[in-house]
């Protein structure tokens, strides 16, 4: 197979949760640029419609789906709309998530539950509901978005995110176990773990602690939100056909320490 064919996603159907802004938007654009038809989700329609139009202007076929991924019925609706439109789901990118920062001794249980419900529970629900359809198809590709802080501890001077870290660590082991269990169904499950990239969610944090963050980054710079989509397209394509259960860190070398 020619190298261009290996990365070609023409006529593939992808769902990107949290696809209206930030990393999710860039991932949706990357998949669309590779030829995929893309459903993007967010909790608010006003976030989705401008992004849908932007993708349409780029020639990318896209539908918006209003959904809270921590709610089973919303995820079922997401799956149903993608199937009604295109008849199958080839790629799922579990990107939707929230960040919550607090010293460990001050974390309230309601904020802990909120973070875990969206990041870990939401990822599981999406994997479960979409995975059922992929098993029927006997094929599929799931890419979960975790974080390097779900793999390694963080210098508290750069931020205190224990609840967020726990939720992202859950995604890493979920990826591994689903990869092992679903390989027999021709479903690959992989994970991308960015560090704190410059996005809407992290800009305030970077402004406050970015100088300390840079101490731990061998490449000497904070990454940008468009530096994830290449890895996602790779994992979604035949270029990674013998890769499953793996986590790719996108962190400027931080995890190499």
Short mmCIF file of C-alpha atoms in Angstrom, two decimals:
data_model
loop_
_atom_site.label_atom_id
_atom_site.label_comp_id
_atom_site.label_asym_id
_atom_site.label_seq_id
_atom_site.Cartn_x
_atom_site.Cartn_y
_atom_site.Cartn_z
CA UNK A 1 0.00 0.00 0.00
CA UNK A 2 1.29 3.46 -0.93
CA UNK A 3 2.18 5.67 2.03
CA UNK A 4 -0.55 8.16 1.07
CA UNK A 5 -3.12 5.37 1.17
CA UNK A 6 -1.97 4.35 4.63
CA UNK A 7 -3.04 7.74 6.02
CA UNK A 8 -6.15 8.11 3.85
CA UNK A 9 -9.46 8.21 5.75
CA UNK A 10 -11.71 8.85 2.76
CA UNK A 11 -15.34 7.85 3.50
CA UNK A 12 -14.55 6.83 7.07
CA UNK A 13 -17.04 8.03 9.70
CA UNK A 14 -15.62 9.61 12.85
CA UNK A 15 -17.12 10.94 16.08
CA UNK A 16 -15.09 13.51 18.03
CA UNK A 17 -16.48 14.34 21.47
CA UNK A 18 -15.78 17.84 22.66
CA UNK A 19 -15.19 18.66 19.01
CA UNK A 20 -16.38 22.25 18.94
CA UNK A 21 -13.29 23.98 20.34
CA UNK A 22 -9.66 23.56 21.27
CA UNK A 23 -8.02 20.17 20.79
CA UNK A 24 -11.27 18.55 19.69
CA UNK A 25 -11.80 21.06 16.92
CA UNK A 26 -8.25 20.56 15.65
CA UNK A 27 -8.71 16.78 15.77
CA UNK A 28 -11.97 17.04 13.82
CA UNK A 29 -10.24 19.20 11.21
CA UNK A 30 -7.34 16.73 10.95
CA UNK A 31 -9.64 13.75 10.45
CA UNK A 32 -11.68 15.70 7.91
CA UNK A 33 -8.56 16.80 6.04
CA UNK A 34 -7.65 13.11 5.77
CA UNK A 35 -11.05 12.43 4.17
CA UNK A 36 -13.30 11.41 7.07
CA UNK A 37 -16.88 12.50 7.64
CA UNK A 38 -17.09 13.86 11.16
CA UNK A 39 -19.73 14.16 13.88
CA UNK A 40 -18.71 16.65 16.57
CA UNK A 41 -20.30 16.86 20.02
CA UNK A 42 -20.51 19.49 22.73
CA UNK A 43 -22.92 20.31 25.51
CA UNK A 44 -24.03 23.61 23.94
CA UNK A 45 -25.29 24.12 20.40
CA UNK A 46 -23.84 27.61 20.21
CA UNK A 47 -20.36 26.08 20.45
CA UNK A 48 -21.07 23.53 17.74
CA UNK A 49 -22.67 25.45 14.89
CA UNK A 50 -19.78 27.85 14.15
CA UNK A 51 -17.34 24.91 14.06
CA UNK A 52 -19.64 22.89 11.82
CA UNK A 53 -19.76 25.83 9.41
CA UNK A 54 -15.98 26.26 9.55
CA UNK A 55 -15.47 22.59 8.67
CA UNK A 56 -18.08 22.80 5.92
CA UNK A 57 -16.23 25.79 4.45
CA UNK A 58 -13.14 23.56 4.34
CA UNK A 59 -15.06 20.91 2.40
CA UNK A 60 -15.44 18.58 5.40
CA UNK A 61 -18.79 16.83 5.82
CA UNK A 62 -19.78 17.40 9.44
CA UNK A 63 -22.83 17.08 11.69
CA UNK A 64 -23.20 18.67 15.14
CA UNK A 65 -24.62 16.67 18.04
CA UNK A 66 -25.55 18.28 21.36
CA UNK A 67 -24.58 15.75 24.03
CA UNK A 68 -23.31 15.46 27.59
CA UNK A 69 -21.08 12.40 27.40
CA UNK A 70 -21.54 11.62 31.09
CA UNK A 71 -25.22 10.87 30.36
CA UNK A 72 -25.99 7.50 28.76
CA UNK A 73 -29.07 8.72 26.88
CA UNK A 74 -27.10 11.58 25.33
CA UNK A 75 -24.43 9.18 24.13
CA UNK A 76 -27.06 6.83 22.70
CA UNK A 77 -28.47 9.83 20.81
CA UNK A 78 -24.99 10.67 19.53
CA UNK A 79 -24.52 7.14 18.21
CA UNK A 80 -28.00 7.06 16.68
CA UNK A 81 -27.50 10.35 14.80
CA UNK A 82 -24.18 9.23 13.32
CA UNK A 83 -25.69 5.91 12.24
CA UNK A 84 -28.78 7.58 10.78
CA UNK A 85 -26.60 9.95 8.76
CA UNK A 86 -23.87 7.59 7.58
CA UNK A 87 -24.80 4.03 8.55
CA UNK A 88 -21.61 3.18 10.44
CA UNK A 89 -18.99 4.49 12.87
CA UNK A 90 -15.36 3.76 12.04
CA UNK A 91 -13.52 6.09 14.40
CA UNK A 92 -14.29 7.39 17.89
CA UNK A 93 -12.12 10.07 19.48
CA UNK A 94 -12.93 10.53 23.17
CA UNK A 95 -11.69 14.08 23.64
CA UNK A 96 -14.34 15.78 25.79
CA UNK A 97 -13.07 16.62 29.24
CA UNK A 98 -12.75 19.16 32.02
CA UNK A 99 -9.85 20.39 34.13
CA UNK A 100 -10.11 21.14 37.84
CA UNK A 101 -7.21 22.41 39.95
CA UNK A 102 -7.03 22.40 43.74
CA UNK A 103 -4.61 21.35 46.51
CA UNK A 104 -5.43 17.71 47.39
CA UNK A 105 -6.55 18.53 50.92
CA UNK A 106 -9.03 21.10 49.59
CA UNK A 107 -10.71 19.06 46.83
CA UNK A 108 -14.44 18.81 47.46
CA UNK A 109 -16.16 15.56 46.59
CA UNK A 110 -18.62 17.28 44.29
CA UNK A 111 -15.75 18.65 42.16
CA UNK A 112 -13.99 15.25 42.28
CA UNK A 113 -17.18 13.55 41.08
CA UNK A 114 -17.77 16.19 38.39
CA UNK A 115 -14.29 15.67 36.96
CA UNK A 116 -14.44 11.88 37.13
CA UNK A 117 -17.94 11.76 35.65
CA UNK A 118 -17.04 13.68 32.52
CA UNK A 119 -13.46 12.48 31.97
CA UNK A 120 -13.53 8.84 33.06
CA UNK A 121 -17.23 7.88 33.14
CA UNK A 122 -17.90 9.80 29.91
CA UNK A 123 -15.04 8.09 28.09
CA UNK A 124 -16.27 4.69 29.28
CA UNK A 125 -19.87 5.31 28.22
CA UNK A 126 -18.76 6.40 24.75
CA UNK A 127 -16.46 3.39 24.40
CA UNK A 128 -19.25 1.08 25.53
CA UNK A 129 -21.99 2.45 23.27
CA UNK A 130 -19.84 2.93 20.17
CA UNK A 131 -17.97 -0.32 20.87
CA UNK A 132 -21.23 -2.25 20.58
CA UNK A 133 -21.70 -0.92 17.05
CA UNK A 134 -18.08 -1.58 16.13
CA UNK A 135 -18.44 -5.18 17.30
CA UNK A 136 -21.41 -5.58 14.94
CA UNK A 137 -19.30 -4.14 12.11
CA UNK A 138 -16.33 -6.31 13.10
CA UNK A 139 -14.09 -3.26 12.82
CA UNK A 140 -13.39 0.05 14.50
CA UNK A 141 -10.83 2.39 15.88
CA UNK A 142 -11.01 4.20 19.23
CA UNK A 143 -8.60 6.93 20.27
CA UNK A 144 -8.86 8.17 23.85
CA UNK A 145 -7.39 11.49 24.90
CA UNK A 146 -5.65 11.24 28.27
CA UNK A 147 -2.83 13.44 29.57
CA UNK A 148 0.79 13.07 30.60
CA UNK A 149 -0.30 14.11 34.09
CA UNK A 150 -2.34 10.90 34.19
CA UNK A 151 0.91 8.97 33.77
CA UNK A 152 3.45 10.88 35.84
CA UNK A 153 3.31 13.09 38.92
CA UNK A 154 3.43 16.85 38.46
CA UNK A 155 5.60 19.47 40.14
CA UNK A 156 3.06 21.17 42.45
CA UNK A 157 4.58 24.52 41.46
CA UNK A 158 3.17 23.91 37.99
CA UNK A 159 -0.28 23.10 39.30
CA UNK A 160 -2.23 20.73 41.55
CA UNK A 161 -4.64 18.50 39.62
CA UNK A 162 -5.11 15.27 41.55
CA UNK A 163 -8.74 14.76 40.53
CA UNK A 164 -7.94 15.48 36.89
CA UNK A 165 -4.88 13.22 37.07
CA UNK A 166 -6.92 10.35 38.52
CA UNK A 167 -9.53 10.69 35.78
CA UNK A 168 -6.89 10.71 33.05
CA UNK A 169 -5.03 7.76 34.59
CA UNK A 170 -8.31 5.81 34.42
CA UNK A 171 -8.41 6.47 30.68
CA UNK A 172 -4.94 4.98 30.19
CA UNK A 173 -5.79 1.64 31.81
CA UNK A 174 -9.22 1.63 30.14
CA UNK A 175 -7.43 1.92 26.81
CA UNK A 176 -5.16 -1.03 27.54
CA UNK A 177 -7.92 -3.33 28.78
CA UNK A 178 -10.32 -2.55 25.95
CA UNK A 179 -7.53 -3.07 23.42
CA UNK A 180 -6.90 -6.55 24.79
CA UNK A 181 -10.57 -7.50 25.02
CA UNK A 182 -11.71 -6.07 21.69
CA UNK A 183 -8.78 -7.02 19.45
CA UNK A 184 -10.65 -10.21 18.55
CA UNK A 185 -13.40 -8.02 17.08
CA UNK A 186 -10.91 -6.11 14.90
CA UNK A 187 -11.25 -3.00 17.09
CA UNK A 188 -8.09 -1.11 17.93
CA UNK A 189 -7.97 1.12 21.02
CA UNK A 190 -5.15 3.59 21.59
CA UNK A 191 -4.50 6.70 23.61
CA UNK A 192 -2.92 10.11 23.09
CA UNK A 193 -1.56 11.87 26.17
CA UNK A 194 -0.74 15.54 25.62
CA UNK A 195 0.93 17.67 28.23
CA UNK A 196 -0.62 21.05 29.03
CA UNK A 197 -0.84 22.58 25.57
CA UNK A 198 -1.82 26.18 24.91
CA UNK A 199 -5.62 25.95 24.67
CA UNK A 200 -8.61 27.88 25.98
CA UNK A 201 -8.75 25.59 29.04
CA UNK A 202 -5.09 25.97 29.96
CA UNK A 203 -4.07 29.48 28.91
CA UNK A 204 -4.70 30.96 32.36
CA UNK A 205 -2.66 28.21 34.01
CA UNK A 206 0.18 28.64 31.52
CA UNK A 207 0.24 32.39 32.13
CA UNK A 208 0.58 31.73 35.86
CA UNK A 209 2.97 28.78 35.96
CA UNK A 210 4.35 28.48 32.42
CA UNK A 211 7.87 29.50 33.45
CA UNK A 212 8.06 26.58 35.88
CA UNK A 213 6.52 24.21 33.30
CA UNK A 214 9.28 25.08 30.85
CA UNK A 215 11.89 23.79 33.32
CA UNK A 216 10.57 20.26 32.68
CA UNK A 217 10.19 20.42 28.90
CA UNK A 218 13.37 19.40 27.01
CA UNK A 219 12.13 21.09 23.83
CA UNK A 220 11.89 24.35 25.75
CA UNK A 221 8.41 25.47 24.66
CA UNK A 222 4.72 24.96 25.40
CA UNK A 223 2.97 22.94 22.69
CA UNK A 224 0.08 24.29 20.62
CA UNK A 225 -3.37 22.77 20.24
CA UNK A 226 -2.78 21.74 16.61
CA UNK A 227 0.09 19.41 17.57
CA UNK A 228 -2.24 16.54 18.49
CA UNK A 229 -4.19 15.99 15.29
CA UNK A 230 -1.30 14.31 13.44
CA UNK A 231 -0.99 11.60 16.08
CA UNK A 232 -4.75 11.05 16.06
CA UNK A 233 -4.88 10.71 12.27
CA UNK A 234 -1.97 8.24 12.47
CA UNK A 235 -3.77 6.12 15.07
CA UNK A 236 -7.06 6.32 13.15
CA UNK A 237 -5.49 5.17 9.89
CA UNK A 238 -4.03 2.00 8.41
CA UNK A 239 -0.59 3.49 9.05
CA UNK A 240 -0.97 2.18 12.63
CA UNK A 241 -2.69 -1.10 11.73
CA UNK A 242 -0.57 -3.22 14.11
CA UNK A 243 -0.74 -0.83 17.05
CA UNK A 244 -3.26 -1.20 19.86
CA UNK A 245 -3.30 -0.60 23.60
CA UNK A 246 -0.62 2.08 23.37
CA UNK A 247 -0.32 5.62 24.71
CA UNK A 248 1.55 8.28 22.73
CA UNK A 249 2.78 11.21 24.80
CA UNK A 250 2.80 14.62 23.12
CA UNK A 251 4.80 16.61 25.60
CA UNK A 252 8.00 18.01 24.12
CA UNK A 253 9.99 15.23 25.78
CA UNK A 254 8.81 15.79 29.35
CA UNK A 255 7.96 12.11 29.93
CA UNK A 256 11.49 11.13 28.86
CA UNK A 257 13.00 12.35 32.14
#
